[in-house]
XYZ file of N, CA and C in Angstrom:
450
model
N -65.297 -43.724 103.930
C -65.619 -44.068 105.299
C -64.531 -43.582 106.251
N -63.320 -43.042 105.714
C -62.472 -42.887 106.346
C -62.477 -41.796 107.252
N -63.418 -40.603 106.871
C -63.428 -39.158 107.633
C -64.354 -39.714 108.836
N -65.571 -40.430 108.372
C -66.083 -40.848 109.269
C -65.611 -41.469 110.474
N -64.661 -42.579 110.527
C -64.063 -43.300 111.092
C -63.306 -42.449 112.128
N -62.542 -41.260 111.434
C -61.632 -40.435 112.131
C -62.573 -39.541 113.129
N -63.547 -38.658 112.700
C -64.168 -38.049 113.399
C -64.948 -39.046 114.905
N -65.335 -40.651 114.431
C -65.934 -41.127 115.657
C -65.016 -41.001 116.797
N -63.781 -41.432 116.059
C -62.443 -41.838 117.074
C -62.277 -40.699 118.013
N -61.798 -39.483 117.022
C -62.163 -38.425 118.068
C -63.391 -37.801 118.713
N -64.392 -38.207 118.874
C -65.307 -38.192 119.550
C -65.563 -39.170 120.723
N -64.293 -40.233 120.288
C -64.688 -41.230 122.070
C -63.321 -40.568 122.562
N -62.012 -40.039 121.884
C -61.184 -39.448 122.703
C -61.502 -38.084 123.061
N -62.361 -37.171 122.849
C -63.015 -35.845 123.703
C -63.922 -36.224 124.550
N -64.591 -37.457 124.631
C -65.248 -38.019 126.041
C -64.739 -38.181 127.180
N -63.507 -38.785 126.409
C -62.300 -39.406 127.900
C -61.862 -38.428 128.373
N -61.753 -37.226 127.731
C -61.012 -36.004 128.382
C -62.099 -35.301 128.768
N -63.528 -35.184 128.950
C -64.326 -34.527 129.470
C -64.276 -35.319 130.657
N -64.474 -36.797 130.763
C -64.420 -37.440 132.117
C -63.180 -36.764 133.168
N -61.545 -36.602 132.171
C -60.779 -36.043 132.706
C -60.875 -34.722 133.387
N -61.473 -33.882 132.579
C -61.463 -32.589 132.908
C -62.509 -32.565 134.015
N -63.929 -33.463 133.680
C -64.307 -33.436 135.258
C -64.094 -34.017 136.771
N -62.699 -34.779 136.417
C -62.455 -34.908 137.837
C -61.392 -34.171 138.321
N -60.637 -33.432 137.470
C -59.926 -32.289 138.183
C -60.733 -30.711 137.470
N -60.227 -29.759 138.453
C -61.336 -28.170 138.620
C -60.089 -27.478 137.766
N -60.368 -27.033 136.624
C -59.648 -26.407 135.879
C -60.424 -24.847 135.668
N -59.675 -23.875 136.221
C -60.102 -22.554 136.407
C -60.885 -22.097 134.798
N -61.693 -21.619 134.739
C -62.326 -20.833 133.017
C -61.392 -19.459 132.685
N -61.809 -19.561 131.200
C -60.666 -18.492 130.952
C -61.952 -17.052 130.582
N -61.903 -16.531 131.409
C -63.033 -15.245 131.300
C -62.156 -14.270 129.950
N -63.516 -13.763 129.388
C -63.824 -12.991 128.558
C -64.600 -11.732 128.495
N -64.177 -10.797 128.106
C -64.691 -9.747 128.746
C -65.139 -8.716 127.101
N -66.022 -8.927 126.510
C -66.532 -8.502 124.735
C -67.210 -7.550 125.065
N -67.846 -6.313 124.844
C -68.463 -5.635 124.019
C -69.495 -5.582 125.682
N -68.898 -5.315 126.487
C -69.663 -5.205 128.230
C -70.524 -6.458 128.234
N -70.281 -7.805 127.848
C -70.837 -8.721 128.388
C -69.297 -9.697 128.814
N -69.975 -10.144 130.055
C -68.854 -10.907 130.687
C -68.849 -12.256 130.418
N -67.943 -13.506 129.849
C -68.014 -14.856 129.764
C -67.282 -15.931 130.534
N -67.063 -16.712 130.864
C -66.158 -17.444 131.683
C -66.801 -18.880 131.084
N -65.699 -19.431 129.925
C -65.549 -20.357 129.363
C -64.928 -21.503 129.989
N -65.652 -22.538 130.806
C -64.532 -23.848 130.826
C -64.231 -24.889 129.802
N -62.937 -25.394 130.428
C -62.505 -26.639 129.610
C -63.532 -27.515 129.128
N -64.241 -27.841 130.172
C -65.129 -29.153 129.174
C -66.067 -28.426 128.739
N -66.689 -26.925 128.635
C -67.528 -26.329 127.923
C -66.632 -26.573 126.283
N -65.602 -26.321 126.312
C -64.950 -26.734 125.211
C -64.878 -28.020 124.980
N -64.744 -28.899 124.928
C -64.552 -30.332 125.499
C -65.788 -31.073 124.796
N -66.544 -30.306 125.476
C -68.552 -31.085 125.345
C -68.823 -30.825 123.381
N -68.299 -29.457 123.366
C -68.644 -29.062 122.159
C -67.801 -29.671 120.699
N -66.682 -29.836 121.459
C -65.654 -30.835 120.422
C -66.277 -32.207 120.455
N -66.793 -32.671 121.289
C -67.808 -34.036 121.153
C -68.660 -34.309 120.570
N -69.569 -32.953 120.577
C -71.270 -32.805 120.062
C -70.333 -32.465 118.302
N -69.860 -31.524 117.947
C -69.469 -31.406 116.778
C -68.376 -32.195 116.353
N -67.439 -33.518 116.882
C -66.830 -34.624 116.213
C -68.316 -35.519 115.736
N -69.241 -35.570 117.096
C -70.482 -37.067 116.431
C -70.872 -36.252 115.472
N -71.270 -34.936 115.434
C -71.939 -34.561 114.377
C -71.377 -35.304 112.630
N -70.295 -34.320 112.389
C -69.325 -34.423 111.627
C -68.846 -36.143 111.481
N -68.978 -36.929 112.455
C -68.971 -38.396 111.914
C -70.240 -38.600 111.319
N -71.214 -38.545 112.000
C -72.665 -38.908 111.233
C -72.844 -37.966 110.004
N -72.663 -37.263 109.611
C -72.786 -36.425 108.541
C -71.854 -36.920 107.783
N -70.398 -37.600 107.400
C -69.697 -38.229 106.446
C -70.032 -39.619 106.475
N -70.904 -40.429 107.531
C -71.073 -41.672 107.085
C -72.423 -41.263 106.491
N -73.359 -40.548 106.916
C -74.644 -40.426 106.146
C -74.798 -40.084 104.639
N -73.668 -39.285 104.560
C -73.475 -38.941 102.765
C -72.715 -40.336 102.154
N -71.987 -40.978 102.821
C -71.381 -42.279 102.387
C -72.814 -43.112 101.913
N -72.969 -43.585 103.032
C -73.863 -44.974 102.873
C -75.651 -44.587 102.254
N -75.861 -43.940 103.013
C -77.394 -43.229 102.372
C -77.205 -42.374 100.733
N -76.486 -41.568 100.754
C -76.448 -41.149 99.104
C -75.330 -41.527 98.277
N -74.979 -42.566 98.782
C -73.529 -42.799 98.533
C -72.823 -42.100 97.896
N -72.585 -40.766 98.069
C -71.684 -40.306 98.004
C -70.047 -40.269 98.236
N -69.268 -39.613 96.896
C -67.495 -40.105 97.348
C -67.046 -38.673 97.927
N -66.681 -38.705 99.250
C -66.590 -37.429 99.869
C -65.042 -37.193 99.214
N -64.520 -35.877 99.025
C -62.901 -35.631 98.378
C -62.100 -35.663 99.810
N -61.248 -36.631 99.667
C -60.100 -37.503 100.735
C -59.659 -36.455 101.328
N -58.795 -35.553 100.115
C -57.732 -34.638 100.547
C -58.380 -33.544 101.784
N -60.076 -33.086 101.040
C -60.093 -31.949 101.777
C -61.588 -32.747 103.319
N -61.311 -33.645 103.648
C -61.929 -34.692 104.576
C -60.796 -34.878 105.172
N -59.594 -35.180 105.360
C -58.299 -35.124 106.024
C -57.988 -33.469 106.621
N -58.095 -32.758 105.481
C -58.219 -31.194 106.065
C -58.827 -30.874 106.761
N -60.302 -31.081 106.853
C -61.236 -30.862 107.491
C -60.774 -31.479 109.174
N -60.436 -32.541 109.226
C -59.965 -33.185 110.302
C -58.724 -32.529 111.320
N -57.597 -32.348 110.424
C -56.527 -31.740 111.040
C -57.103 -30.176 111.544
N -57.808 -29.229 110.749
C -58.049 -27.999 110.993
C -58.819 -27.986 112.403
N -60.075 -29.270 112.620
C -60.619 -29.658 114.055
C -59.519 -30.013 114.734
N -58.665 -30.604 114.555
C -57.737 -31.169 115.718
C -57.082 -29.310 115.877
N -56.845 -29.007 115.315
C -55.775 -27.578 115.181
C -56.832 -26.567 116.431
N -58.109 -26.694 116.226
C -58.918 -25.736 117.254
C -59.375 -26.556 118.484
N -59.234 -28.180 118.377
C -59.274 -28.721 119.524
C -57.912 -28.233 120.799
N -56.587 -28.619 119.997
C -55.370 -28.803 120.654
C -55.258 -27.043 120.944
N -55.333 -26.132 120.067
C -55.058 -24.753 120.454
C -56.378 -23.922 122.315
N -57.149 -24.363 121.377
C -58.074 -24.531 122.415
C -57.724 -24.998 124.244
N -56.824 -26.104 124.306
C -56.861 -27.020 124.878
C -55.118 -25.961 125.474
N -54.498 -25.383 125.036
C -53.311 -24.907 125.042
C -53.356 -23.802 126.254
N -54.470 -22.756 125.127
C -54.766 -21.628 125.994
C -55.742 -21.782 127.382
N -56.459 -23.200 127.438
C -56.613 -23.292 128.948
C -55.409 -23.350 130.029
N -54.288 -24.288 129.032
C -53.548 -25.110 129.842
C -52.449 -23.498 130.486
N -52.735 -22.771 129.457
C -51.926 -21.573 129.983
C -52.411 -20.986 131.075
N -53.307 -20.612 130.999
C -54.237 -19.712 131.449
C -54.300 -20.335 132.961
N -54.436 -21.666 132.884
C -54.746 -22.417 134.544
C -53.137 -22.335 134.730
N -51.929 -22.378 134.627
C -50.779 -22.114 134.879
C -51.125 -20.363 135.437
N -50.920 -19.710 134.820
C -51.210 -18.145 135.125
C -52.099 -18.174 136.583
N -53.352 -19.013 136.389
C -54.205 -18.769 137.663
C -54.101 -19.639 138.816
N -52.759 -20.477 138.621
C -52.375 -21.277 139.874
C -51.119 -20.696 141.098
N -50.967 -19.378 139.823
C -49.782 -18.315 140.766
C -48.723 -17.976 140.009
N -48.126 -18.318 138.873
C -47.324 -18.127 137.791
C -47.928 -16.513 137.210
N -47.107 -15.258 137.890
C -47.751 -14.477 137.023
C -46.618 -13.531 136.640
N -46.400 -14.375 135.545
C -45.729 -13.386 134.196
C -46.988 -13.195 133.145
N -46.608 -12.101 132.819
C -47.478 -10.918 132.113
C -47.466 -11.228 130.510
N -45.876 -11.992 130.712
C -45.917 -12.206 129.312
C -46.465 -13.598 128.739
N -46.604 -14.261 130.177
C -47.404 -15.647 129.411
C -48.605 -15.475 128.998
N -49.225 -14.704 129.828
C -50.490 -14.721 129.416
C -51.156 -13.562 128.436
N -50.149 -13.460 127.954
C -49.886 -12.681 126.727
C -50.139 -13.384 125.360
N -48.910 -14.475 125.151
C -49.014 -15.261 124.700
C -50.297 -16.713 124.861
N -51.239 -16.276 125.492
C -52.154 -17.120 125.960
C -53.149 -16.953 124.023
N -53.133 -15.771 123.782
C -53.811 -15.065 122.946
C -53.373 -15.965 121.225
N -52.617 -16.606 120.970
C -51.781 -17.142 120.227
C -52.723 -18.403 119.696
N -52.268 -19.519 120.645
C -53.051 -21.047 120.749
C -54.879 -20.500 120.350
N -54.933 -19.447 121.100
C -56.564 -19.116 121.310
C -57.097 -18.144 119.772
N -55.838 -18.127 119.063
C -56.623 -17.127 117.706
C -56.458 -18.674 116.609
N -55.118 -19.402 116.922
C -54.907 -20.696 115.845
C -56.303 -21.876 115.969
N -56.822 -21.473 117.372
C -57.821 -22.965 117.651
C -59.264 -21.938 117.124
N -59.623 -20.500 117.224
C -60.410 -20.036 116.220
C -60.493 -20.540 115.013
N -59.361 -19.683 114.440
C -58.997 -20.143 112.842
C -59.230 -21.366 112.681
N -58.461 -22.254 112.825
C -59.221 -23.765 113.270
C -60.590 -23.934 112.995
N -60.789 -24.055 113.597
C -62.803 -23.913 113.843
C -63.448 -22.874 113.025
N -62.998 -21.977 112.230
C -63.817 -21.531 111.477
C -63.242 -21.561 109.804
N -61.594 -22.385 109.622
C -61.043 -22.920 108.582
C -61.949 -24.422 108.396
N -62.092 -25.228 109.586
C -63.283 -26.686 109.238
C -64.344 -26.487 108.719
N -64.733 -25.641 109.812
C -66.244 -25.244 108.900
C -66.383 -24.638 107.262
N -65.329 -23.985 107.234
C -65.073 -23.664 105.519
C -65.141 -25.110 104.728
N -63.904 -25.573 105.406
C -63.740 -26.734 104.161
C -64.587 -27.746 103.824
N -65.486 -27.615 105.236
C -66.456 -28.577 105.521
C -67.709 -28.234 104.484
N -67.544 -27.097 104.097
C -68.611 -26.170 103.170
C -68.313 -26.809 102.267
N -67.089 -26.421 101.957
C -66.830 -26.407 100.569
C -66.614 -28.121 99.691
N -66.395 -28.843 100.729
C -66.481 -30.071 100.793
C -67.669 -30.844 100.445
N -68.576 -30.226 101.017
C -69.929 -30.957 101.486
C -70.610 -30.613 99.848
N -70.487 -29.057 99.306
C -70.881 -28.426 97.857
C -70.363 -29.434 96.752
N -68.880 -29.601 96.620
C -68.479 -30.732 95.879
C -69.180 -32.078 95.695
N -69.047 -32.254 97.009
C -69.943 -33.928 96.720
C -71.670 -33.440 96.266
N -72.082 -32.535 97.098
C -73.792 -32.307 96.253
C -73.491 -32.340 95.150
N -72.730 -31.632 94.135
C -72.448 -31.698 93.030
C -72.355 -32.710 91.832
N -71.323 -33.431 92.392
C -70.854 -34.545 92.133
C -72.730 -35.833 92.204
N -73.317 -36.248 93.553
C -74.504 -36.925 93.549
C -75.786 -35.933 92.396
N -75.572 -34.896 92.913
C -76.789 -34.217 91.543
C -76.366 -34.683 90.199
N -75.186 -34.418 89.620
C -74.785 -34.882 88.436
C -74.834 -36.349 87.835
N -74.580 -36.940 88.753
C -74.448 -38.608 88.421
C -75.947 -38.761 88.788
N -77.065 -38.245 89.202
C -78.278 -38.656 89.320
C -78.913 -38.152 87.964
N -78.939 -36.694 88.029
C -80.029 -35.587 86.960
C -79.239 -35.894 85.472
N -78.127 -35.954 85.875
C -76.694 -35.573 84.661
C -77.182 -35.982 83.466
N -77.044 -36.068 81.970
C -76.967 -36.235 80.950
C -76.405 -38.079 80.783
N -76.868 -38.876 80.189
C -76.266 -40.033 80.278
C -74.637 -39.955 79.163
């Protein structure tokens, strides 16, 4: 119950900071890929760390209590820190980026903007791994103790 627990928590603390982020105007950090143009805000980030913390809580209490499943601690703690790692990096390269676009213009900060913004990727696509690989274990584990051989 414990991943669960962690993921709700952070899902009522990315609320409070979407309330935050919408009462002050925090500039988007534009993106410019393959000739399509993007302009990402904070609580576009924000909203999505919310929608995917409830997810990720309801999905470890649902394998808990409905298949009772024993989710593996170690890599349910991983899973957690690697979200916090693409929340906070995430959350970095705005904080740069709105520094840069409030009149601060060294070349080299926003250089380093690129940094926070590849660790809070990795992040977010290291959770989703473990979250894989996590989620395979325990199927494993409930198929066996159901179908298994006595």
């Amino acid at each position: 119950m414990l991943p669960a627990e962690l993921f709700a928590a952070l899902t009522f603390a990315f609320a409070v900071l979407v309330g935050l982020a919408h009462l002050s105007p925090f500039p988007g950090l534009d993106l410019y890929v393959h000739a399509v143009y993007w302009v990402v805000g904070p609580r576009l980030v924000l909203l999505f760390c919310v929608a995917a913390s409830l997810n990720f809580a309801v999905l470890y209490y649902a394998g808990e209590r409905f298949f009772q499943a024993r989710w593996n601690r170690a890599l349910s703690i991983l899973h957690v820190c690697l979200f916090l790692c693409f929340a906070i990096g995430l959350s970095v390269a705005f904080a740069i980026s709105t520094h840069f676009a409030t009149g601060a213009r060294s070349e080299v900060e926003i250089y380093w903007s690129v940094v926070p913004l590849l660790i809070g990727l990795f992040g977010l696509v290291g959770s989703f791994a473990v979250f894989a690989i996590n989620m395979a274990l325990t199927v494993t584990h409930v198929v066996r103790a159901r179908f298994g051989s006595p």
